[in-house]
Coordinates of C-alpha atoms and ligand atoms in Angstrom, one line a residue:
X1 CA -6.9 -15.4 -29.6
X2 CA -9.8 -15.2 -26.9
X3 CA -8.4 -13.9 -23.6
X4 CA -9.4 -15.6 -20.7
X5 CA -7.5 -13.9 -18.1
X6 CA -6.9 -10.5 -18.9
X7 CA -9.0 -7.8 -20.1
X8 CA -7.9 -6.2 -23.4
X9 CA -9.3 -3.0 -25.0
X10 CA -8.2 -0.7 -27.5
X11 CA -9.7 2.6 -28.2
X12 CA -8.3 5.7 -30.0
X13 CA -5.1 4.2 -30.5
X14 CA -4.3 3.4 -26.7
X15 CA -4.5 -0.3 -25.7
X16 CA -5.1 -1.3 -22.4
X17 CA -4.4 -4.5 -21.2
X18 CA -5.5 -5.4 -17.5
X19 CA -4.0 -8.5 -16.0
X20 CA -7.5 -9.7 -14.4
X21 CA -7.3 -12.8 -12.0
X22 CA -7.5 -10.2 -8.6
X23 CA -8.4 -13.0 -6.2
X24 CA -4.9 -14.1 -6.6
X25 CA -4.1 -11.0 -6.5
X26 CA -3.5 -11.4 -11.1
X27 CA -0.9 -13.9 -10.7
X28 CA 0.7 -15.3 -13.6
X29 CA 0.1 -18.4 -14.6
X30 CA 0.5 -20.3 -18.4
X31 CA -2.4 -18.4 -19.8
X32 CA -1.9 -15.0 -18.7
X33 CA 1.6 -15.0 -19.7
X34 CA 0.6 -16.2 -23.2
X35 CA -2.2 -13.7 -23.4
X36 CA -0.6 -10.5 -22.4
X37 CA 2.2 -11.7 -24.6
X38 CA -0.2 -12.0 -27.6
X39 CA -1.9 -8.7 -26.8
X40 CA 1.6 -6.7 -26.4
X41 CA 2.3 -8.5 -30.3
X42 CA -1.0 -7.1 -31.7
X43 CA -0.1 -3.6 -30.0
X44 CA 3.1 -4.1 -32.3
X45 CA 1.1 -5.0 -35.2
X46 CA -1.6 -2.4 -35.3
X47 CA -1.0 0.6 -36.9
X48 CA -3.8 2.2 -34.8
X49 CA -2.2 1.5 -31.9
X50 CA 0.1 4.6 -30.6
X51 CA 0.0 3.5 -26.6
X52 CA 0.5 0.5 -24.5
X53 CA -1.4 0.7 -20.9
X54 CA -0.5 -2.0 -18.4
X55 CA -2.5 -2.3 -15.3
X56 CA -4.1 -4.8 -12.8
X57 CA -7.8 -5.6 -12.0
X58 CA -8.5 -5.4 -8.0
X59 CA -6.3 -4.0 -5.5
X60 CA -3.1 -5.8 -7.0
X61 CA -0.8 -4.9 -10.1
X62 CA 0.1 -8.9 -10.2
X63 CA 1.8 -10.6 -7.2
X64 CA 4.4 -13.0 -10.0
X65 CA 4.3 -16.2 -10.6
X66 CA 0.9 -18.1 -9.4
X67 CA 2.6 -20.4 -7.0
X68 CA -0.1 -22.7 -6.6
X69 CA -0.3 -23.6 -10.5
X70 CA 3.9 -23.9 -10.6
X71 CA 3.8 -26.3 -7.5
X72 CA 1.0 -28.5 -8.8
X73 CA 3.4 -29.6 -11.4
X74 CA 5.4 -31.9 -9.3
X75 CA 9.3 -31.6 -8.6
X76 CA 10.7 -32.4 -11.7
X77 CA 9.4 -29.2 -13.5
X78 CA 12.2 -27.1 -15.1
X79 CA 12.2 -23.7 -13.8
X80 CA 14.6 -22.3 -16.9
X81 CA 12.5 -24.1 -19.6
X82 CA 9.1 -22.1 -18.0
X83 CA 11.0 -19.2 -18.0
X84 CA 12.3 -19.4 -21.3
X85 CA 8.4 -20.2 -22.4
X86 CA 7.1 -17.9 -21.0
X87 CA 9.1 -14.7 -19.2
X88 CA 11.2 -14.5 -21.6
X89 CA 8.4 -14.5 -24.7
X90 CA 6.9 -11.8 -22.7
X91 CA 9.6 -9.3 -21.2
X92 CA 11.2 -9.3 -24.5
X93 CA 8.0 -8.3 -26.4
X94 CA 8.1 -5.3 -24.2
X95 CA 11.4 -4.0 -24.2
X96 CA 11.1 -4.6 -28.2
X97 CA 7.3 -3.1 -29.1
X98 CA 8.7 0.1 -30.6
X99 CA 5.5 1.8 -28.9
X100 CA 5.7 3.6 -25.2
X101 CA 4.1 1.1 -22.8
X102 CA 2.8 2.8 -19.2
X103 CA 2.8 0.5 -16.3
X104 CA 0.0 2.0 -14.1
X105 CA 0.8 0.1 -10.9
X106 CA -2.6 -0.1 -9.1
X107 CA -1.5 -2.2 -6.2
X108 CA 1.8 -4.7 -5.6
X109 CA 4.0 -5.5 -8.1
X110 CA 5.8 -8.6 -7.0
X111 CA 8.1 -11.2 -8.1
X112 CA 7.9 -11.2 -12.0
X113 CA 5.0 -9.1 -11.6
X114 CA 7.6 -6.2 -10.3
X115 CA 9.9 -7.8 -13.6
X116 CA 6.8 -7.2 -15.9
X117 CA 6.2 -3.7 -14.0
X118 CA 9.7 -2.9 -14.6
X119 CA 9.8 -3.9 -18.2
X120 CA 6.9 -0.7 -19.2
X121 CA 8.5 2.3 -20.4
X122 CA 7.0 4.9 -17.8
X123 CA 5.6 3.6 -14.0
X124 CA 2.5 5.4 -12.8
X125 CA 2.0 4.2 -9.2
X126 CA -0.8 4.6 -7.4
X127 CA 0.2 6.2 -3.6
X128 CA -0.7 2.7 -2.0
X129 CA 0.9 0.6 -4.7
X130 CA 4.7 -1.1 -3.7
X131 CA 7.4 -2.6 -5.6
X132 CA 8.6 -6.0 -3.7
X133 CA 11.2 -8.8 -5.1
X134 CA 9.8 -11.7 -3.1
X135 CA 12.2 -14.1 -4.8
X136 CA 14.2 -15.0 -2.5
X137 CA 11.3 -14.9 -0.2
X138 CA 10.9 -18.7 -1.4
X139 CA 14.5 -19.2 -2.5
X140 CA 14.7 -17.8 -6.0
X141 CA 17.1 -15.4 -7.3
X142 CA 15.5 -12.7 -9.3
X143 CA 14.0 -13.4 -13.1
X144 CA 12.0 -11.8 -15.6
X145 CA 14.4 -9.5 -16.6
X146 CA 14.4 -8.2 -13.0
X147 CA 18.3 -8.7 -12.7
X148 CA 19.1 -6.3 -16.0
X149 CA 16.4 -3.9 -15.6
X150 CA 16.0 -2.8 -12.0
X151 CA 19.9 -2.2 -11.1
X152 CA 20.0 0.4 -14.2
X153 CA 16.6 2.2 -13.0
X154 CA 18.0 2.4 -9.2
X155 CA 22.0 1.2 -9.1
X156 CA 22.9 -1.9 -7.9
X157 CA 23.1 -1.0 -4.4
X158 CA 19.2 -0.5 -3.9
X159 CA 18.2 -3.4 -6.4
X160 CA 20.3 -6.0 -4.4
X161 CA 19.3 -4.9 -1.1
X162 CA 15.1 -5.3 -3.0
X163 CA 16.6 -8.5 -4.1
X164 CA 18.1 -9.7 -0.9
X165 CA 15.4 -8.6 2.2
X166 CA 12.3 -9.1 -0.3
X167 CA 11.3 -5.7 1.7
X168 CA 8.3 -4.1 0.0
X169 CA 9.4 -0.8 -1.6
X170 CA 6.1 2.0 -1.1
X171 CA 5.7 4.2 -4.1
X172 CA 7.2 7.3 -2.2
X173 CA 10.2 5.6 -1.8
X174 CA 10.5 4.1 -5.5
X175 CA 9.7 7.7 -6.9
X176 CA 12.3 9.2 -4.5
X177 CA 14.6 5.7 -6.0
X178 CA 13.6 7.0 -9.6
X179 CA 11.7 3.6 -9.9
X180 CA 8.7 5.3 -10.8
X181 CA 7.5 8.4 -12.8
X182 CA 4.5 9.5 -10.8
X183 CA 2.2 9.0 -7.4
X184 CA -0.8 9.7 -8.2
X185 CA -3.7 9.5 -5.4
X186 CA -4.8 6.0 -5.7
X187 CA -8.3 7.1 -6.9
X188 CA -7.2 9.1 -9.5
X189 CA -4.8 6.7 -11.2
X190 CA -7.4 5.7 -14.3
X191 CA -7.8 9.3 -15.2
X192 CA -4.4 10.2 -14.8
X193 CA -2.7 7.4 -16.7
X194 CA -5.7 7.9 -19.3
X195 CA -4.5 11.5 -20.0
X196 CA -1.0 10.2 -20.2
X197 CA -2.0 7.8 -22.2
X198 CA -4.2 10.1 -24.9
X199 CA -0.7 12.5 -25.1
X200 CA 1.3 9.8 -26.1
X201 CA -0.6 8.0 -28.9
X202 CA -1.3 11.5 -29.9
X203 CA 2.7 11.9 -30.7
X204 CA 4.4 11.1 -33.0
X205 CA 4.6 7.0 -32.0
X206 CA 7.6 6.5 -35.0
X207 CA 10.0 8.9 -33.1
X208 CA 9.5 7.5 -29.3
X209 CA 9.6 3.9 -30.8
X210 CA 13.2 4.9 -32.3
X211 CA 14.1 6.4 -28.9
X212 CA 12.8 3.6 -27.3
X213 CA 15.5 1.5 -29.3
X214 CA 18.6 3.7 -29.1
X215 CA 18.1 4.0 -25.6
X216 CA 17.8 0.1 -24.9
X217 CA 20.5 -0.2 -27.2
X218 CA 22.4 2.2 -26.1
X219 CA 23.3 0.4 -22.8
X220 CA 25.6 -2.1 -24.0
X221 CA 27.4 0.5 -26.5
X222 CA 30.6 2.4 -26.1
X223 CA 29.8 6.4 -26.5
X224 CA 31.6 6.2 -30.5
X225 CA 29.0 3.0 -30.9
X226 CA 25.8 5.3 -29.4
X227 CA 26.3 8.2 -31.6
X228 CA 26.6 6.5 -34.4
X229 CA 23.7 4.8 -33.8
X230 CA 22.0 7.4 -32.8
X231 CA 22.8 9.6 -36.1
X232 CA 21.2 6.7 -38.0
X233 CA 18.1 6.1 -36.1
X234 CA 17.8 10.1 -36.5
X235 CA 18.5 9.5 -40.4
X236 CA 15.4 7.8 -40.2
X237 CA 13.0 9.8 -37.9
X238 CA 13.6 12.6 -40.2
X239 CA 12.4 11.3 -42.9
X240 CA 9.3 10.9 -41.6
X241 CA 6.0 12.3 -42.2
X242 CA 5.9 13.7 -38.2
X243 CA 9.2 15.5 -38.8
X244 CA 7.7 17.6 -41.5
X245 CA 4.5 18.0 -39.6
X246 CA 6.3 18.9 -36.0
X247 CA 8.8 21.3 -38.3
X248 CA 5.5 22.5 -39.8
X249 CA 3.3 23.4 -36.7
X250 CA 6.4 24.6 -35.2
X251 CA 7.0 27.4 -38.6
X252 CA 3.6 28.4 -38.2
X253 CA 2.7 28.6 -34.6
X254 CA 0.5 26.3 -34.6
X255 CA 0.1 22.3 -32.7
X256 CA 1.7 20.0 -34.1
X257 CA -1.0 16.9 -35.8
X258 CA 1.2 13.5 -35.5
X259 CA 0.1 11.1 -37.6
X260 CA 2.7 8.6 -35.7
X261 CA 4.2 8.2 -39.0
Ligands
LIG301 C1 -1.3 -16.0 -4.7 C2 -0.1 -15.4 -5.1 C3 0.8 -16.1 -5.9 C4 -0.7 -17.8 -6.0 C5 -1.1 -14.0 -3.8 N1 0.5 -17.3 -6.4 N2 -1.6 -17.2 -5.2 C6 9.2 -17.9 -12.1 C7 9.3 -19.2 -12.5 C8 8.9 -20.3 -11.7 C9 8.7 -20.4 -10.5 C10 8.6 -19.4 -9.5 O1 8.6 -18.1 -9.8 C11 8.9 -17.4 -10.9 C12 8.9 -15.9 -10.7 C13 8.2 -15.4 -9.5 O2 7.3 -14.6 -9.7 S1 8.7 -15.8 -8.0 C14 7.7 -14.9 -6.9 C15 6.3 -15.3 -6.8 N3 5.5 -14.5 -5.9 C16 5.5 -14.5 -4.6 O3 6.3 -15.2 -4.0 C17 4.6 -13.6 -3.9 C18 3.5 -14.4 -3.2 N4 2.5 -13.5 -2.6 C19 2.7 -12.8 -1.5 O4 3.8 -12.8 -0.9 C20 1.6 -11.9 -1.0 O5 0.4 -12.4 -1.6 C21 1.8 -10.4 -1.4 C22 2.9 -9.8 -0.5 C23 2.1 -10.2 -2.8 C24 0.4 -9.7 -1.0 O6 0.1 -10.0 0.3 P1 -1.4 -9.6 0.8 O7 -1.8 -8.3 0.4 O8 -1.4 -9.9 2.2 O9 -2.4 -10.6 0.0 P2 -2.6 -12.2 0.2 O10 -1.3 -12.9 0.5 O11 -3.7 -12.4 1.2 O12 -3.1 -12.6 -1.3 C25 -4.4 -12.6 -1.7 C26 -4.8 -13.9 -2.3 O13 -3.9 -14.1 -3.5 C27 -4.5 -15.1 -1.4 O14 -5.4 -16.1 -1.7 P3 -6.6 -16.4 -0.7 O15 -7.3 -17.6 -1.3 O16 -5.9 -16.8 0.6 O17 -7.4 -15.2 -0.5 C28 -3.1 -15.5 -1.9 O18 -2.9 -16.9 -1.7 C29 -3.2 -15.3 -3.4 N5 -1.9 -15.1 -4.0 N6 0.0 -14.2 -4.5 N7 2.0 -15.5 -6.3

């Protein structure tokens, strides 16, 4: 697939995908949300691939739904059926892609932009970068996964009072709201989220996709559900060529070399 509105490289085993249509501030409209969902599914695919970076060309991360392309297609559009299409495709991919993904949130995250932001595994925000759910700005309730994902990140109390005054959230206060990892100075997010980025794909990728799963999972389980779980996911990780390696490097005081196998 040729991408048209994002930018998508992949180098040493991290792949970056930049949502690049900045003079909307990288809106989503049909393309974008097919591309970054076809990038996300070769991250899965490719071996090579040991990282997931998110970001945002310009001074936005992506302000959501591109308003002007939804409205041009009349009144009788279904919202549902565009979510299913497209959202859905696309939010699921992350949450599944057994592969950390880093949001680094350069600027505002907004409306299923802030769902999509949500969805990464690990949020580094730029210190002038904010979180806003400007659904109901326009009469919407929250989507893209928004409604599942941000009440377990901050509790319900903060994620309805996001949903309901559509108040922009500054990345102090999400850090302090434990909806990001980091603020980093805005000038030093590339660098920082790059050496993130090189320490993840340089672990070992089988073990945090496994996590990754029992975690998400691990929500809707009962404690007796989890543990099992858990014991079998584990059955797995250690048979893997990163627990010899880790148990290895470990024996003889030495770094560990993941192979991410
Ligand atoms: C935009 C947008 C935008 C188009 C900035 N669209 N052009 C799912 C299914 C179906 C339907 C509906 O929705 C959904 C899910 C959703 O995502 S609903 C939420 C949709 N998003 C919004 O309501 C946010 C709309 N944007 C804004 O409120 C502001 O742009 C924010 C607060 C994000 C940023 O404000 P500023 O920093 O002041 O920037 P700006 O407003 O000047 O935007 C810059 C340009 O980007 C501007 O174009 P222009 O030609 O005037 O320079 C905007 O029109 C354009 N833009 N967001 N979502």
């Amino acid at each position: 697939m040729t991408y048209e509105t994002i930018l998508h490289d992949v180098t040493d085993g991290v792949a970056t995908i930049t949502l690049n249509r900045p003079s909307k501030l990288n809106a989503f409209n049909d393309p974008m949300i097919a591309e970054t969902t076809d990038a996300l599914k070769a991250a899965g695919r490719d071996a090579a691939v040991r990282c997931v970076v998110i970001t945002g060309a310009g001074r936005g991360f992506s302000s959501g739904q591109d308003l002007s392309d939804f409205q041009e297609r009349g009144e009788n559009v279904s919202i549902g059926e565009h979510l299913h299409h497209g959202y859905h495709r696309l939010i699921r991919q992350m949450v599944a892609l057994e592969k950390p993904i880093i949001g680094a949130i350069n600027g505002i995250a907004a409306g299923a932009g802030c769902g999509v932001a949500l969805a990464a595994d690990i949020r580094i925000a730029a210190d002038n970068a904010s979180f806003m759910l400007a659904f109901s700005r326009i009469g919407l309730i929250p989507d893209s996964g928004v409604n599942w994902l941000l009440p377990r990140l901050v509790g319900y109390a903060r994620a309805y009072e996001m949903a309901i005054t559509a108040d922009r959230v500054p990345a102090a206060q999400a850090l302090e709201w434990g909806l990001v990892n980091r603020v980093v100075p805005a000038a030093q997010l590339p660098e920082i989220t790059a050496a993130w980025a090189r320490r993840l794909a340089d672990g070992p990728t089988l073990a945090y996709g496994l996590t990754k799963r029992a975690m998400s999972r691990g929500w809707d389980m009962s404690l007796n559900e989890a543990l099992e779980y858990e014991a079998y996911l584990q059955e797995v990780a250690g048979r893997s060529a990163d627990n010899r390696e880790g148990i290895a490097a470990f024996l003889e005081k030495r770094e560990a070399r993941f192979s991410g196998r």
